XYZ file of C-alpha atoms in Angstrom:
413
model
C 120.326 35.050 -71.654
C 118.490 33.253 -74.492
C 121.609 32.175 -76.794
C 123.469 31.325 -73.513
C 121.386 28.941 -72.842
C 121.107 27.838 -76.177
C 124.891 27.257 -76.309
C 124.488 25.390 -72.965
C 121.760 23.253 -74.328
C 123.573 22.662 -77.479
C 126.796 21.165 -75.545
C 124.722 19.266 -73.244
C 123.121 16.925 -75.842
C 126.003 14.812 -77.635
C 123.608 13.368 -80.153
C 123.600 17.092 -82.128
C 127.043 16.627 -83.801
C 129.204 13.549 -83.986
C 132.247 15.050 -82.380
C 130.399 17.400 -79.497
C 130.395 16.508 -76.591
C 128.943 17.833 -72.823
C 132.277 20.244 -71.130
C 129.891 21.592 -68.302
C 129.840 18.067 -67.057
C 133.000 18.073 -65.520
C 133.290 21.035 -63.820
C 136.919 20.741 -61.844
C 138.761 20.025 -65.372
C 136.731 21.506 -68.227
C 138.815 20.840 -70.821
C 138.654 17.289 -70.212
C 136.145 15.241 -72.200
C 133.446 13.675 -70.293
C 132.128 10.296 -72.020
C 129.264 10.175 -69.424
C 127.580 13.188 -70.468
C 124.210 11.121 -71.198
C 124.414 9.165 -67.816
C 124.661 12.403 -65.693
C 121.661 14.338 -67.229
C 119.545 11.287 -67.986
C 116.782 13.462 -66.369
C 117.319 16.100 -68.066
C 114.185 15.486 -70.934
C 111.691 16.138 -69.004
C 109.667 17.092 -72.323
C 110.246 14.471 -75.194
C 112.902 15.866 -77.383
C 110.789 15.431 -80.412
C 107.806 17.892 -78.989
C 110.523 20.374 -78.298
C 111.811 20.080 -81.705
C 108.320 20.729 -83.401
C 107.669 23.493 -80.571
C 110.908 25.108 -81.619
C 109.973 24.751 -85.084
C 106.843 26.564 -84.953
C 107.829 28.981 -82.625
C 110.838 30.490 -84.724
C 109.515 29.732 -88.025
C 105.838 30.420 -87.627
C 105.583 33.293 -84.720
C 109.299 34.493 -83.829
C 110.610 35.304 -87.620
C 107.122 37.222 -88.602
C 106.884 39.234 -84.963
C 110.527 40.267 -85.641
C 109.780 41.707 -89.015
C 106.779 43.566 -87.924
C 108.933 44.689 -84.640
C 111.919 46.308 -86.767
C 109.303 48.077 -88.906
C 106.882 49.252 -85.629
C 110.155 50.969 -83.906
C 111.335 52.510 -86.760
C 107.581 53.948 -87.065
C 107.793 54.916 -83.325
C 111.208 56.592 -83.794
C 109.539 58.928 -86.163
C 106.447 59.987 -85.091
C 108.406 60.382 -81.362
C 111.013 62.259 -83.028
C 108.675 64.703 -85.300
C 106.571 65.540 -82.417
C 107.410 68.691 -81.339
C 108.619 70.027 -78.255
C 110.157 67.134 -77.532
C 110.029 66.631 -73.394
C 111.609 64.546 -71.312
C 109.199 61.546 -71.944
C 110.012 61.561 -75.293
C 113.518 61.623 -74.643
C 113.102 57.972 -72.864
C 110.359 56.647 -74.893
C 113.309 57.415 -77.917
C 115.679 55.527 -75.988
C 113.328 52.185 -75.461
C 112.870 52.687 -78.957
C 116.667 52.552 -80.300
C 117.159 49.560 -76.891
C 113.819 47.582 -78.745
C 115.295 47.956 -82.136
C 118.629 46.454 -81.041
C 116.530 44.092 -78.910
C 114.959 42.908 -82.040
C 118.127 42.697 -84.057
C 119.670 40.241 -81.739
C 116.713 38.467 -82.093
C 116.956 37.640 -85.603
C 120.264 36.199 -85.154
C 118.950 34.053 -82.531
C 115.994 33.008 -84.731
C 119.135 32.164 -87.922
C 121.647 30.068 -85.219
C 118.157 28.189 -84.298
C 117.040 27.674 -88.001
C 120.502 26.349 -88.942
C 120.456 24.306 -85.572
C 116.993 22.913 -86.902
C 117.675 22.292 -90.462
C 121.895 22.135 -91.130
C 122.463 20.108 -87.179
C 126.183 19.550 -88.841
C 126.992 22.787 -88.741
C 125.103 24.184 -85.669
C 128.362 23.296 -83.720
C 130.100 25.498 -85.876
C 127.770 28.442 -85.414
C 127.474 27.721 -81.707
C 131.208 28.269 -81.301
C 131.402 31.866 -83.734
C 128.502 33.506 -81.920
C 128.943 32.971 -77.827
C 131.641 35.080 -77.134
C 130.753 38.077 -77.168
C 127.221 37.357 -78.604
C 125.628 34.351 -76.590
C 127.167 35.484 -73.408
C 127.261 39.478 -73.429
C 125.327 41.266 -76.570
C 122.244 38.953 -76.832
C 121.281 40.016 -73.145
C 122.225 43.138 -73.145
C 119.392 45.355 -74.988
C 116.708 43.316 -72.944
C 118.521 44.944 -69.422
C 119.048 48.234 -70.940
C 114.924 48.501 -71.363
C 113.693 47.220 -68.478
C 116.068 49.902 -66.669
C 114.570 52.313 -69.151
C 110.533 51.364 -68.709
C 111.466 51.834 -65.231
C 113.017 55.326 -65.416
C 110.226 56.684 -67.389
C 107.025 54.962 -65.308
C 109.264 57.044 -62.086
C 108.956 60.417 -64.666
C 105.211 59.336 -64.985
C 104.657 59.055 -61.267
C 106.338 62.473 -61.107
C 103.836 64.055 -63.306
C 100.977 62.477 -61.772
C 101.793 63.197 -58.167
C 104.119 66.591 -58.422
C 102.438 67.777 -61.347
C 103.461 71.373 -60.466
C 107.158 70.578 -60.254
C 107.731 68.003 -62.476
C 109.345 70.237 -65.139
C 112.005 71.451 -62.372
C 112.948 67.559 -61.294
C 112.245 66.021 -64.938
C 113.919 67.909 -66.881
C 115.128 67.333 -70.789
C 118.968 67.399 -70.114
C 118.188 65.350 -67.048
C 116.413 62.830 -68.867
C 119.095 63.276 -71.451
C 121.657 62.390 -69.363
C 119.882 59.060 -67.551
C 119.178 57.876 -70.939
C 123.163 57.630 -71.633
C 124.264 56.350 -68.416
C 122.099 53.775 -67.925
C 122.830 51.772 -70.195
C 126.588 52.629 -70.031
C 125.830 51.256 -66.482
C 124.188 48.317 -67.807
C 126.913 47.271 -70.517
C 129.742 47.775 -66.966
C 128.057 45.359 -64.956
C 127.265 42.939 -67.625
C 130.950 42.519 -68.509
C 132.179 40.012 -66.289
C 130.207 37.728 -68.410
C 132.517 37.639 -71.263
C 135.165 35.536 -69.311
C 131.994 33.408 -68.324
C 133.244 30.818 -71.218
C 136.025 30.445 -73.621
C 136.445 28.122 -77.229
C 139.107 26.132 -76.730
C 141.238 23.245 -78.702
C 141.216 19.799 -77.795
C 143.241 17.175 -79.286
C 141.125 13.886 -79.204
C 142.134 10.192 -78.690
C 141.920 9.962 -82.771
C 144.000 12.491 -82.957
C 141.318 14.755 -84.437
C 141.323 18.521 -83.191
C 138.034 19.845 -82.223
C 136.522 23.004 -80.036
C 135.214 22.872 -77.149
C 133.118 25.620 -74.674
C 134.663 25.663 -71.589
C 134.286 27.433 -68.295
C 136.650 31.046 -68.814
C 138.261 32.870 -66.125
C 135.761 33.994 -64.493
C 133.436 30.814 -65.098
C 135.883 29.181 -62.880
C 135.550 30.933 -60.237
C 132.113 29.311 -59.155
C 131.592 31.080 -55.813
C 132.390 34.469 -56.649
C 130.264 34.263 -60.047
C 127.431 32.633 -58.655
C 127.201 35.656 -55.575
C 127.795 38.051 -59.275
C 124.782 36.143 -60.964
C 122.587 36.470 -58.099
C 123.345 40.710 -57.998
C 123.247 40.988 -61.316
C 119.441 39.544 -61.820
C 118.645 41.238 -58.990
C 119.674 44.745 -60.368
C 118.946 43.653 -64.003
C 115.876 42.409 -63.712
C 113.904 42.253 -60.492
C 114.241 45.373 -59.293
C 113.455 47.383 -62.420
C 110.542 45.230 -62.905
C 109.505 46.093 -58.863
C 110.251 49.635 -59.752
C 108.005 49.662 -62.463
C 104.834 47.664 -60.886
C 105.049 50.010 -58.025
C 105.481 52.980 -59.865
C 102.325 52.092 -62.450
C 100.194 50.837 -59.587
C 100.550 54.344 -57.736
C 99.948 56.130 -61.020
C 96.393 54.348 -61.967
C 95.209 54.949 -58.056
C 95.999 58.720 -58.122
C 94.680 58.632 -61.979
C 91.419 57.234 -60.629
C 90.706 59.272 -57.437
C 91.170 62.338 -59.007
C 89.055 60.959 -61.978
C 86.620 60.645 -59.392
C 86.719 63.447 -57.513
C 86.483 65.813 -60.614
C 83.457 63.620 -61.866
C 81.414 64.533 -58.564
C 82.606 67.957 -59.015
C 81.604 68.293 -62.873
C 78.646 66.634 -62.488
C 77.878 69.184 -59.489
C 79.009 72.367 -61.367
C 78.845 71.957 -64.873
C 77.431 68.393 -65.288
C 79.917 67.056 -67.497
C 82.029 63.538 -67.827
C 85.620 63.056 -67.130
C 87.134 64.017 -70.578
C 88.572 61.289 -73.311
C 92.352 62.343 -72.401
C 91.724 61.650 -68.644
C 90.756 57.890 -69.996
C 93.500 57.148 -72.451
C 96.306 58.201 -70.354
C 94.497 55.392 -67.407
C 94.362 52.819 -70.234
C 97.681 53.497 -71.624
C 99.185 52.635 -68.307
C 97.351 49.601 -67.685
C 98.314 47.980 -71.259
C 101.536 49.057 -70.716
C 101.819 48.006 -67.349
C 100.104 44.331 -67.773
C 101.958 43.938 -70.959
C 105.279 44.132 -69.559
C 104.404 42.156 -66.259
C 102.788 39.017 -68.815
C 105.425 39.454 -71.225
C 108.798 39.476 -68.663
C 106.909 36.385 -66.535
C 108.372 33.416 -68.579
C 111.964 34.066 -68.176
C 111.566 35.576 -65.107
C 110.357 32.380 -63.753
C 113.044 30.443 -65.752
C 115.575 32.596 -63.576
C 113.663 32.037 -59.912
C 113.999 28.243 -61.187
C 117.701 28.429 -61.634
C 118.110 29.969 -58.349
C 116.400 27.878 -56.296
C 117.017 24.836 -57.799
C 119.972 22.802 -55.891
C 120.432 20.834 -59.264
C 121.151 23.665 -61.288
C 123.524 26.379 -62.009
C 124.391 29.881 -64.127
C 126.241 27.078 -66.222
C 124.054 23.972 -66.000
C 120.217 23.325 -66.577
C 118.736 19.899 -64.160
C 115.850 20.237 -66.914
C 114.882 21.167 -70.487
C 112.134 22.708 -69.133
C 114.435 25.948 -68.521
C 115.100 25.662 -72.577
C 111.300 25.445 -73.105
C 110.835 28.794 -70.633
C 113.619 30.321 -72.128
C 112.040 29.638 -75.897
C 108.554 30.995 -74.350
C 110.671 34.131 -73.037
C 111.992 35.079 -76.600
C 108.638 34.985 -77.685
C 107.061 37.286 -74.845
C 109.598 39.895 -74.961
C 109.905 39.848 -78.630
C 106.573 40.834 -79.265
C 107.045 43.431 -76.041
C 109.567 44.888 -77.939
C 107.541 44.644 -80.993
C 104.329 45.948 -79.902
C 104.746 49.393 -78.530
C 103.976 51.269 -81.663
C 100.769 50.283 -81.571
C 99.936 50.948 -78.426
C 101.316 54.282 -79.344
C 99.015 55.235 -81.776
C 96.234 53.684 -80.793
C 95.748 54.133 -77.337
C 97.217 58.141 -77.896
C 95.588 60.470 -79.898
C 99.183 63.027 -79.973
C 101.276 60.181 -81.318
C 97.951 59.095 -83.569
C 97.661 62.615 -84.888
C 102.024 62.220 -85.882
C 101.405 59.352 -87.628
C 98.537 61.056 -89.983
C 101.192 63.804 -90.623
C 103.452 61.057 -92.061
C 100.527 59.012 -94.371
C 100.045 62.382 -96.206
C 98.238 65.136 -97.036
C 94.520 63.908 -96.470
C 95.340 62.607 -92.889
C 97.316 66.008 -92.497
C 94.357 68.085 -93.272
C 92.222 65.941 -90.858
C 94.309 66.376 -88.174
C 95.267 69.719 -88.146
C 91.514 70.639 -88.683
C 90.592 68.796 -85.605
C 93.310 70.410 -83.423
C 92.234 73.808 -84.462
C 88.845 73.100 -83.575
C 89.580 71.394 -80.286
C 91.632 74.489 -79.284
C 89.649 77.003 -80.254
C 86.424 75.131 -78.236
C 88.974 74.792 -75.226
C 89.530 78.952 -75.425
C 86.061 79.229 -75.326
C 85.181 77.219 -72.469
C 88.224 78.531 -70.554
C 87.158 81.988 -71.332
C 83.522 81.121 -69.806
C 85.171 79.115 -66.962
C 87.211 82.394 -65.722
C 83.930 84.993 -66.058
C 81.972 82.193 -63.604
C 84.675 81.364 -61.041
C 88.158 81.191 -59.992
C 90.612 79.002 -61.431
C 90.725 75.797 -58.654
C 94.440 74.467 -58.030
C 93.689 71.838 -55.665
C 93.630 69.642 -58.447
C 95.482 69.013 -61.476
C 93.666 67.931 -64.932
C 95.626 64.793 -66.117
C 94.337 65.546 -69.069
C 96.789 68.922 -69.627
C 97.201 70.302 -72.972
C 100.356 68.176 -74.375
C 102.805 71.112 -74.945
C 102.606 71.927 -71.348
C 105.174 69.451 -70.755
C 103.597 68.908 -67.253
C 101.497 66.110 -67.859
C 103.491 63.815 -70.421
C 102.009 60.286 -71.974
């Protein structure tokens, strides 16, 4: 979506290259050149041009370019430690797939972040770049890892709601090869419905009054056919975007209430019986899903209100912005969901002592050591209490222990 409108905002300003000029103007005969580009979107600065330029400045130079670096090297982290724990489970099966969709996420980025420097910096050649890079970039490969995630978060906060409310039978409706499976067609799905968009626009020849031959973007095959792609835009950010993020809200939102009645309920119980408080586990997996959840909700809000602004507003289309304050949202998105896609490692390991524990086997030898001790320790004091537990009482299964021991596989975080 970004680089689309990137393109869009590129062609609509005829002051960025001598020779450009606005084809989305004229929308009956786009490869006709429209003199009155500036006339028609004299509106269209709403924000002074020059703030935008030194916002886009220090957004891709001073925030974008750094949070991409640290993003490519925080996934790759993630892959590992996800990959050398051991068994891996269906959660880990999905959490490997946002990984590889973040890391692609982040490598379109970067290319973004280059087209903008050279649009910044080298303005006679941004026309150049605009035309090499928005079909099948722009239009169809820039978007693309962004959907495949939020289709992915989605599938795995549905496992999680599994495992919090069918505890018992999540390993017989979860399964590995199921989650296996989902994590390939998805975004297969994804990549099918997103196709249409690469007849959106087309590079075409013109022949000028001068005689000069220059390229234009005009409206493709598809871009033509305005009705039947704007009823196509309207399903596909429905499907794409809205309804995973519902999906996921819902499904988090259910999780934390369960999470915190049974937290409850065990804490009156423990305090009655044995007088302990709810364990450390019990809290990380509750505080896991609320950073997770509010992370994803913050960082998807800016471009998801630059999309409810498109579609409501009479003035402007899939193809044409009434305002530069869809760039400035758009700008605003790249930055939110770069550093969603950026940040996950961290809340990895800090916020989850299993992945934490992964990432000390890969430092070395000292953090090894550490670890390992601690697990030992932590089992054999969880032997012994369960050992007491079963001479006192019988074993209670009205209630499931979020915090279950992580190889189960019946409890996954």
């Amino acid at each position: 979506m970004f680089t689309t409108e990137s393109s869009i905002d590129f062609a609509g300003n005829e002051n960025s290259t001598t020779n450009s000029t606005n084809v989305f103007g004229n929308y009956e005969n786009s490869t006709t050149v429209s003199t009155e580009a500036g006339s028609s979107r004299s509106n269209y600065y709403v924000i002074d041009q020059s703030v935008m330029d030194i916002f886009k400045k220090i957004l891709v130079c001073g925030i974008i370019s750094p949070m991409s670096a640290f993003g490519i090297v925080g996934n790759i982290l993630a892959l590992l430690i996800l990959i050398r724990r051991k068994p891996i489970n269906s959660t880990t099966v999905v959490l490997i797939a946002i990984a590889i969709a973040d890391l692609a996420f982040i490598a379109t980025t970067i290319v973004n972040v280059v087209s903008l420097l050279i649009r910044i910096y080298y303005p006679e050649n941004a026309k150049e770049v605009t035309m090499k890079i928005i079909i099948p970039f722009s239009v169809y490969l820039s978007p693309l890892p962004g959907r495949i995630s939020n289709w992915l978060v989605a599938l795995v906060s549905l496992e999680r709601l599994i495992a919090v409310t069918r505890p018992f039978k999540v390993k017989q409706i979860c399964t590995k090869k199921l989650m296996i499976v989902l994590s390939i067609v998805l975004p297969l799905s994804v990549a099918i419905l997103t196709s249409p968009k690469l007849w959106l626009y087309e590079v075409k020849d013109v022949t000028l009054p001068d005689g000069n031959v220059t390229k234009i973007i005009a409206l493709g095959f598809i871009g033509r056919q305005k009705q039947l792609f704007e009823v196509y835009y309207l399903v596909s950010e429905t499907l794409l975007r809205f309804v995973p993020m519902g999906v996921i809200i819902v499904s988090n939102a259910v999780i934390i209430c369960v999470t915190c009645i049974q937290a409850k309920w065990r804490r009156h119980k423990q305090n009655y019986v044995m007088g302990k408080q709810p364990s450390t586990d019990e809290r990380q997996i509750t505080k896991t899903l609320l950073t997770i959840t509010c992370i994803f909700i913050v960082c998807l809000l800016p471009s998801t209100i630059s999309r409810l602004m498109v579609l409501f507003d009479a003035n402007s289309t899939y193809y044409k912005y009434s305002s530069n304050v869809h760039s400035l949202l758009s700008f605003i998105g790249l930055l939110t969901e770069t550093t969603n896609s950026s940040i996950n490692f961290v809340i990895y390991v800090t916020m989850n002592s299993a992945y934490r524990r992964q990432l000390y086997l890969i430092c070395g030898k000292r953090f090894k050591t550490k670890a390992i001790s601690n697990t030992v320790f932590s089992s054999v004091a969880g032997s012994a209490t369960s050992v007491n537990k079963g001479q006192n009482s019988h074993i209670n299964l009205s209630t499931t222990d979020l915090s279950t021991v992580e190889s189960s596989g019946d409890i996954h975080m």
